[in-house]
Short mmCIF file of C-alpha atoms in Angstrom, two decimals:
data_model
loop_
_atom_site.label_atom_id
_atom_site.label_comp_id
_atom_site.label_asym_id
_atom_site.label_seq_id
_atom_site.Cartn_x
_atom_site.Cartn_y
_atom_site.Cartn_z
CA UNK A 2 -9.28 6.05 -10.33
CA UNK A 3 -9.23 4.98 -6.61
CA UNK A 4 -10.53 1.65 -5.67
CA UNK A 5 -11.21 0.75 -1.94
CA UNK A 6 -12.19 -1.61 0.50
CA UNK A 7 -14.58 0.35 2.89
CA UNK A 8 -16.84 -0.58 5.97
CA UNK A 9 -20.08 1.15 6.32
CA UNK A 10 -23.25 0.23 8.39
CA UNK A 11 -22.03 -2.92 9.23
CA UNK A 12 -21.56 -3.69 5.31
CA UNK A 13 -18.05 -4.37 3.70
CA UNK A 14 -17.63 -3.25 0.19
CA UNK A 15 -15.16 -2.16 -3.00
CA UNK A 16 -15.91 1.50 -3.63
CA UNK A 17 -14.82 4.45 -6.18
CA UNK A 18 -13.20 7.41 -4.15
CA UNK A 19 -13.35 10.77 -5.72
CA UNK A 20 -13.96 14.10 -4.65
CA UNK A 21 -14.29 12.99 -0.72
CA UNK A 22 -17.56 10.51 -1.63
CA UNK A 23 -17.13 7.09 -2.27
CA UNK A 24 -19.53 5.31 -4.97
CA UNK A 25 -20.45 1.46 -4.09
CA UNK A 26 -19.84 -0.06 -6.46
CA UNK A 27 -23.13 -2.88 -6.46
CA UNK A 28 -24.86 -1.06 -5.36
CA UNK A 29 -24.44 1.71 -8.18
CA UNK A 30 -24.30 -1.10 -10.50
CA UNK A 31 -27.55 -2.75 -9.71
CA UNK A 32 -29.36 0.75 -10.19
CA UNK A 33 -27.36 0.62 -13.73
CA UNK A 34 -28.08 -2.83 -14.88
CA UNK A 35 -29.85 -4.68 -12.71
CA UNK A 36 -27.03 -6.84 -11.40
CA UNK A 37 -24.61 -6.96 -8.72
CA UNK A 38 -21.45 -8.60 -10.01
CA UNK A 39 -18.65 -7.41 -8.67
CA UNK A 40 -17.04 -9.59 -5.54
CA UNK A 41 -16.29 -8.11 -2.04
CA UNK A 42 -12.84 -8.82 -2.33
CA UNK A 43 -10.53 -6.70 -4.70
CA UNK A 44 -8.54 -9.66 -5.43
CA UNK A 45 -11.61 -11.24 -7.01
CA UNK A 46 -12.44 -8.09 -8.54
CA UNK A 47 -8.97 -7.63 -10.24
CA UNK A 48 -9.11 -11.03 -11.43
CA UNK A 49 -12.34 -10.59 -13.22
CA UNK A 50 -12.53 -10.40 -16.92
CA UNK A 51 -12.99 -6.58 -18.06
CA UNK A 52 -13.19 -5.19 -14.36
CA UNK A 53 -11.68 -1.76 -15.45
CA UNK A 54 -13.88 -1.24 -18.22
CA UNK A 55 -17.19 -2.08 -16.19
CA UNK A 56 -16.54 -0.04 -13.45
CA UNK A 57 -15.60 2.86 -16.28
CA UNK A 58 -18.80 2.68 -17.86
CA UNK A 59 -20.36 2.36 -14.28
CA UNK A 60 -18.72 5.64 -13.49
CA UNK A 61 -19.87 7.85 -16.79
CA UNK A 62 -23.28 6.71 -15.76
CA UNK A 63 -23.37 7.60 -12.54
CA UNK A 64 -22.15 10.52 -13.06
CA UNK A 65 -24.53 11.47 -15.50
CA UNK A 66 -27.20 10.16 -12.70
CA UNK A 67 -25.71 11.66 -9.53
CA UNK A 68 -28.87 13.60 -8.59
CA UNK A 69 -31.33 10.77 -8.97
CA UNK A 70 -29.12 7.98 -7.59
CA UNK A 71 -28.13 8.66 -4.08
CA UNK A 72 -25.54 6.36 -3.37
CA UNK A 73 -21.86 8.48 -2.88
CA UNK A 74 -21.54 8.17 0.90
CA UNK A 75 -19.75 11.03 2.09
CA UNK A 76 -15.78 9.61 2.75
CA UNK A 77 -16.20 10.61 6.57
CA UNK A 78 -18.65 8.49 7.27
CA UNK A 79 -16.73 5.20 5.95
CA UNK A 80 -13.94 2.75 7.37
CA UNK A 81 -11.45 2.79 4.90
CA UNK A 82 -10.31 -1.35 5.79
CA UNK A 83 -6.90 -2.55 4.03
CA UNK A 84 -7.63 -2.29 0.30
CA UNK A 85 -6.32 -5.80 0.43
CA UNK A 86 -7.62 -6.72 3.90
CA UNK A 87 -5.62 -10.37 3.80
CA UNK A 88 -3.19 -10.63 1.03
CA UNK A 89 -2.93 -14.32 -0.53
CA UNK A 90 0.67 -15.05 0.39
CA UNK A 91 3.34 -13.13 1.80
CA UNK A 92 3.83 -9.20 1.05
CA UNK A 93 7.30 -8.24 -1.05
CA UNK A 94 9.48 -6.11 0.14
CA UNK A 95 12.77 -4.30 -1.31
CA UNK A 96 15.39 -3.81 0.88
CA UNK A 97 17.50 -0.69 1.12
CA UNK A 98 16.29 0.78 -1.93
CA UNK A 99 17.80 4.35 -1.61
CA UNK A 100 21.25 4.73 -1.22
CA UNK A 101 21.13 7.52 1.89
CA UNK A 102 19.13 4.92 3.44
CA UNK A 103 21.03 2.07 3.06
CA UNK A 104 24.04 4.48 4.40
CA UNK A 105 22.17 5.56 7.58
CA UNK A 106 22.02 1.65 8.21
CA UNK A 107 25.34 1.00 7.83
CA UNK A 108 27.35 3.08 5.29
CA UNK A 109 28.24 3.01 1.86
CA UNK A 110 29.49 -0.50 1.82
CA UNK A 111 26.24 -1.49 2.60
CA UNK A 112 24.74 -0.52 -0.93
CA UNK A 113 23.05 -3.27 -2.78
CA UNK A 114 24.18 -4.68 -5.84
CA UNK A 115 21.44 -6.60 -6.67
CA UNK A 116 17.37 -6.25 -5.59
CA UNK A 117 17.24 -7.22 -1.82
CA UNK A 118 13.67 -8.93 -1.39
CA UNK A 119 12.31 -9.96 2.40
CA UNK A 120 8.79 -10.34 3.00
CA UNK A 121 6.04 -9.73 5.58
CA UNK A 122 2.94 -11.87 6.62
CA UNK A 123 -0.23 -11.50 5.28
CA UNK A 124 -1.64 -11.36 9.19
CA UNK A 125 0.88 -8.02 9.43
CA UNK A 126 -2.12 -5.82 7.37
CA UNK A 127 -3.82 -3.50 8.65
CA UNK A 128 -6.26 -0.12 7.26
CA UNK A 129 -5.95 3.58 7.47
CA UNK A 130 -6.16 5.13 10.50
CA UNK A 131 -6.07 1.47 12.17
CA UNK A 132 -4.02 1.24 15.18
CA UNK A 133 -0.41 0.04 15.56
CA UNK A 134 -0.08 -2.60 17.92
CA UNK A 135 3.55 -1.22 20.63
CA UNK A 136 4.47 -5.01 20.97
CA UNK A 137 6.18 -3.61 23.85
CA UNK A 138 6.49 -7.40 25.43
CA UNK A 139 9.11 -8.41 22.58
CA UNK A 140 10.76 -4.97 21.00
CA UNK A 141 11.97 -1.88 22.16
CA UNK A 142 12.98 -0.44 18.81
CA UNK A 143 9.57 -0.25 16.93
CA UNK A 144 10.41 1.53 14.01
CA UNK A 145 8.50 3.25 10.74
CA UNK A 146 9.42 2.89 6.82
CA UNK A 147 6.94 5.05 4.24
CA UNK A 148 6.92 3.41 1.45
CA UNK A 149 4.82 3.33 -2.19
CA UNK A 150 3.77 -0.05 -2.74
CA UNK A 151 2.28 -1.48 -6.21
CA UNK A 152 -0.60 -3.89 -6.75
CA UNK A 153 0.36 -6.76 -9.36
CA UNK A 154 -2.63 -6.81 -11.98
CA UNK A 155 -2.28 -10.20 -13.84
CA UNK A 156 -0.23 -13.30 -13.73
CA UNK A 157 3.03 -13.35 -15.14
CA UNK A 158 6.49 -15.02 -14.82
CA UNK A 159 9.87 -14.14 -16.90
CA UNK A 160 8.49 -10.73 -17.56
CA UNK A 161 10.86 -8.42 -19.16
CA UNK A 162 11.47 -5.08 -17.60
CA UNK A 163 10.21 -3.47 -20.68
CA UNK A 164 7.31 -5.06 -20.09
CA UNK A 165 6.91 -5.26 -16.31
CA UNK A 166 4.43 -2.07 -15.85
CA UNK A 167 1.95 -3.33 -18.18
CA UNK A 168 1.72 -6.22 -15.05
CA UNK A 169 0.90 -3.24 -12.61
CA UNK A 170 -3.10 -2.93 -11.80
CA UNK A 171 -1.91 0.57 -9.24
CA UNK A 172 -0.70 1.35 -6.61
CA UNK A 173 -0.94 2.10 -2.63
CA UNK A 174 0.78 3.45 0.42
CA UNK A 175 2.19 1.04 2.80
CA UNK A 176 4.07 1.67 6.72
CA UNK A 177 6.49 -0.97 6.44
CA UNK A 178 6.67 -1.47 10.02
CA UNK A 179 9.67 -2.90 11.60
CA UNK A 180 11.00 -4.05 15.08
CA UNK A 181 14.68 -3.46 14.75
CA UNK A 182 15.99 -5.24 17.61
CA UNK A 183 14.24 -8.33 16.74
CA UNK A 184 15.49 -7.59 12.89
CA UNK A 185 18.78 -7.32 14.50
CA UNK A 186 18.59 -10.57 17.04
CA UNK A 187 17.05 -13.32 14.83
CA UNK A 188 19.84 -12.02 11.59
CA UNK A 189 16.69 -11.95 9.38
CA UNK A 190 14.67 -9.85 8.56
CA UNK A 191 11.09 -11.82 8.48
CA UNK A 192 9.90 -11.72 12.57
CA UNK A 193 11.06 -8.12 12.77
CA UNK A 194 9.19 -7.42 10.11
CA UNK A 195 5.96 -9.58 10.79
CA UNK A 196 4.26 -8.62 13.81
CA UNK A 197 0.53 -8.57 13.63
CA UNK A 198 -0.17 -4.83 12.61
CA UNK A 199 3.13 -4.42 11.05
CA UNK A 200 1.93 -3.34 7.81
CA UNK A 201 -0.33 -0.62 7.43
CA UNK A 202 -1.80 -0.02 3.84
CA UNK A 203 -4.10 2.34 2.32
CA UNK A 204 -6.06 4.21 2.25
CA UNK A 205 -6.89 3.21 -1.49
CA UNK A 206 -5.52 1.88 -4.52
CA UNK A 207 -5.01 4.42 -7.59
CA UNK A 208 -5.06 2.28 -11.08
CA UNK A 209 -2.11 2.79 -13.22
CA UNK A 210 -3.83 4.72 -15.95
CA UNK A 211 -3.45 7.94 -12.89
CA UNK A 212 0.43 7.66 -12.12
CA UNK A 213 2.28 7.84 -15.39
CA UNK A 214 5.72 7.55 -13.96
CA UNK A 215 5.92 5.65 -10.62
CA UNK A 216 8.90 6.16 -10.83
CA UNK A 217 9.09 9.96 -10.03
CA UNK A 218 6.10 10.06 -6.82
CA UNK A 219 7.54 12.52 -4.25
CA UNK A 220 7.03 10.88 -0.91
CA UNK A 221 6.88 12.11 2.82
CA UNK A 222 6.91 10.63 6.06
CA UNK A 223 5.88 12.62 9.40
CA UNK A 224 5.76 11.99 12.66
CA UNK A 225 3.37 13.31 15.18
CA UNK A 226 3.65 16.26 12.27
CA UNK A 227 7.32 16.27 12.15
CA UNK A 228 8.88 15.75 8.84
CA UNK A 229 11.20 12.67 9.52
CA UNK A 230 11.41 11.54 5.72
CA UNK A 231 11.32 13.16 2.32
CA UNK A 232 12.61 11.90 -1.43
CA UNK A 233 11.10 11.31 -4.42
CA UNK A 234 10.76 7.60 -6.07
CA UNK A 235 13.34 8.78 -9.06
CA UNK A 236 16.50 7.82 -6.17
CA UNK A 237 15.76 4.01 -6.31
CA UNK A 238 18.25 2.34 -6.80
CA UNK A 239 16.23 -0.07 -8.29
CA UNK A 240 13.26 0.76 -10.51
CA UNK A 241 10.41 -0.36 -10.57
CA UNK A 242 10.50 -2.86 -13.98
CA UNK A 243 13.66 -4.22 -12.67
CA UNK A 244 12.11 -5.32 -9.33
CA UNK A 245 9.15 -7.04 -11.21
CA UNK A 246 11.67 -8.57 -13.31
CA UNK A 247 14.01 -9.83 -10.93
CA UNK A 248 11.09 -11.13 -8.73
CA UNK A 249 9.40 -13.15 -11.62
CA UNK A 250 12.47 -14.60 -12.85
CA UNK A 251 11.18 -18.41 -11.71
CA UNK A 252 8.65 -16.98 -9.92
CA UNK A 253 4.81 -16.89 -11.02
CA UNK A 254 3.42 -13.16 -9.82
CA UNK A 255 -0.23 -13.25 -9.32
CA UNK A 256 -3.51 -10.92 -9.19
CA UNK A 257 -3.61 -9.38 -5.97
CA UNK A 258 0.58 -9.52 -5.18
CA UNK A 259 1.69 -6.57 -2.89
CA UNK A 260 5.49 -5.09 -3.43
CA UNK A 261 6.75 -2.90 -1.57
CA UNK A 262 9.50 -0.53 -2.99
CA UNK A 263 11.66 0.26 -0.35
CA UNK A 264 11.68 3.68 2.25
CA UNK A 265 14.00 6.66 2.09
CA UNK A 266 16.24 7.73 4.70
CA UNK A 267 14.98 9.05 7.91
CA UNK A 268 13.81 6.14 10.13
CA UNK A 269 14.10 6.36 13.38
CA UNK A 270 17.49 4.00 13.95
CA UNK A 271 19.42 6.17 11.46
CA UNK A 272 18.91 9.08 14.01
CA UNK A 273 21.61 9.62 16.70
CA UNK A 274 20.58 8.94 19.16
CA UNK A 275 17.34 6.56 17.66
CA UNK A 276 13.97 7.50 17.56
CA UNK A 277 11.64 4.69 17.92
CA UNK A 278 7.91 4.91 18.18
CA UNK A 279 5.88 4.78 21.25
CA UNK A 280 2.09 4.64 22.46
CA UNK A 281 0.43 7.79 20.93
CA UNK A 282 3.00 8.51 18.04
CA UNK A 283 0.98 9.05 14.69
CA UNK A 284 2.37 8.72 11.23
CA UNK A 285 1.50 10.42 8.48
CA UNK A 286 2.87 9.11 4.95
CA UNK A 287 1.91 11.22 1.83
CA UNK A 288 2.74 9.55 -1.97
CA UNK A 289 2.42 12.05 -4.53
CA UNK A 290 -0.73 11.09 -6.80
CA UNK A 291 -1.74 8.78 -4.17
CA UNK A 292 -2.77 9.98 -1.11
CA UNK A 293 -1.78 9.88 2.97
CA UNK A 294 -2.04 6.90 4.91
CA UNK A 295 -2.25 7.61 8.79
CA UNK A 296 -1.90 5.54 12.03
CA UNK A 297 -1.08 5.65 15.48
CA UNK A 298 1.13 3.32 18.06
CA UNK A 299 -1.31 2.02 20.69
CA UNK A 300 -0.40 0.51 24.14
CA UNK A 301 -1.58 -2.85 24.19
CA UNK A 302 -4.06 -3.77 27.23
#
């Protein structure tokens, strides 16, 4: 199932995407029961108390009811917003997660041992087919990183990696955006990586039950239509259980929690010579299962 966050007639709701109509989600309800009571947010909504299995029911009905009900909006007529518009705290992020990427920064020495975690600011989010602010006043090395990104589903610290996907509510695209001179200048990663805009995410969110393995999602990253990246999520280095264990080792993971996996190779630094973005570059990344999330660099006024 696909759950977004989608702006329509001046309205901001949590829809059901399938077969290019999305279903709102009160609204469908109240025609089912009577009620309205699913929040605005998709925090709130993952929090709730039986949230899957509501919105399942909701869907046999209105499928059963499609005729008489009305209420799919066609998906070209919506804003597909952030599916987490403004994430609670900071966004996780693995570092060099794929060994040929971690080469084409560096080289083989440069291989990680252990999970590498920075993070990006909640004000770096931004929706599908949202613009991409150049920030051309403070980098000259904007750079792009497709990445699949999963959506933490309950609370949970200590989890085993045995355990760690039962923790996963699904998962999203995310354009981990990065200004690589700033990355580079500061010896940190978190202002490179936290400009306003900096992390595009989308379109939707597809619930576990849909993606068996995430661990084996082909992903592709184009440029202005040109292939730049291509792997599949079976070369991390670090799967997916282990990065949920490592980061809740001490550390409470909540509802609503964003991590990021890590990109393949095939940014633009690990060309020679480099090949930043620039005003009027789009990016295209496709995750297998998923979707494609799509933006473009715009010149600031």
């Amino acid at each position: 199932m696909k759950l977004a966050t989608v702006a329509w007639k001046n309205k901001v709701f949590i829809g059901v995407v399938e077969e290019k109509r999305v279903l709102p989600l009160n609204d469908a309800e109240e025609k089912y029961t009577g009620r309205r009571p699913y929040p605005e947010d998709l925090i709130k909504c993952i929090e709730q108390e039986g949230f899957m299995n509501k919105v399942e029911s909701l869907m046999h009905w209105a499928e059963e009811h499609y005729d008489s009900t009305n209420l799919y909006i066609p998906m070209e007529k919506v804003k597909f917003l952030a599916p987490i518009p403004r994430p609670r705290k900071n966004i996780f992020c693995v570092g060099k997660n794929y060994e040929e990427h971690a080469i084409e920064m560096g080289s083989k020495a440069d291989i990680p041992e252990h999970v590498m975690i920075f993070t990006k600011a909640p004000t770096t989010v931004i929706g599908h087919m949202e613009n991409i602010m150049e920030h051309k006043q403070v980098t000259e090395q904007l750079d792009y990183e497709g990445e699949l990104a999963v959506i933490i589903g309950k609370k949970g610290k200590g989890i085993k990696k045995e355990k760690a996907l039962d923790y996963i509510f699904g998962y999203t695209i995310l354009n981990d955006i990065t200004a690589r001179d700033l990355q580079k200048k500061h010896k940190q990663f978190f202002i490179g990586k936290s400009l306003d805009t900096t992390a595009p995410i989308g379109p939707w969110i597809v619930t576990k039950d849909s993606i068996p393995n995430p661990n084996e999602l082909n992903i592709t990253t184009k440029v202005n239509g040109e292939i730049r990246q291509q792997s599949n999520t079976k070369h991390f280095i670090f799967p997916i259980e282990e990065v949920i264990s490592v980061l809740s080792k001490g550390m409470t993971l909540e509802p609503g929690d964003i991590i990021a996996t890590g990109t393949p190779a095939g940014v633009g630094k690990g060309f020679n010579p480099p090949r930043f973005l620039k005003a009027g570059d789009s990016i295209e990344i496709s995750v297998e299962g998923i979707g494609t999330l799509i933006n473009q660099v715009a010149a600031e006024e």
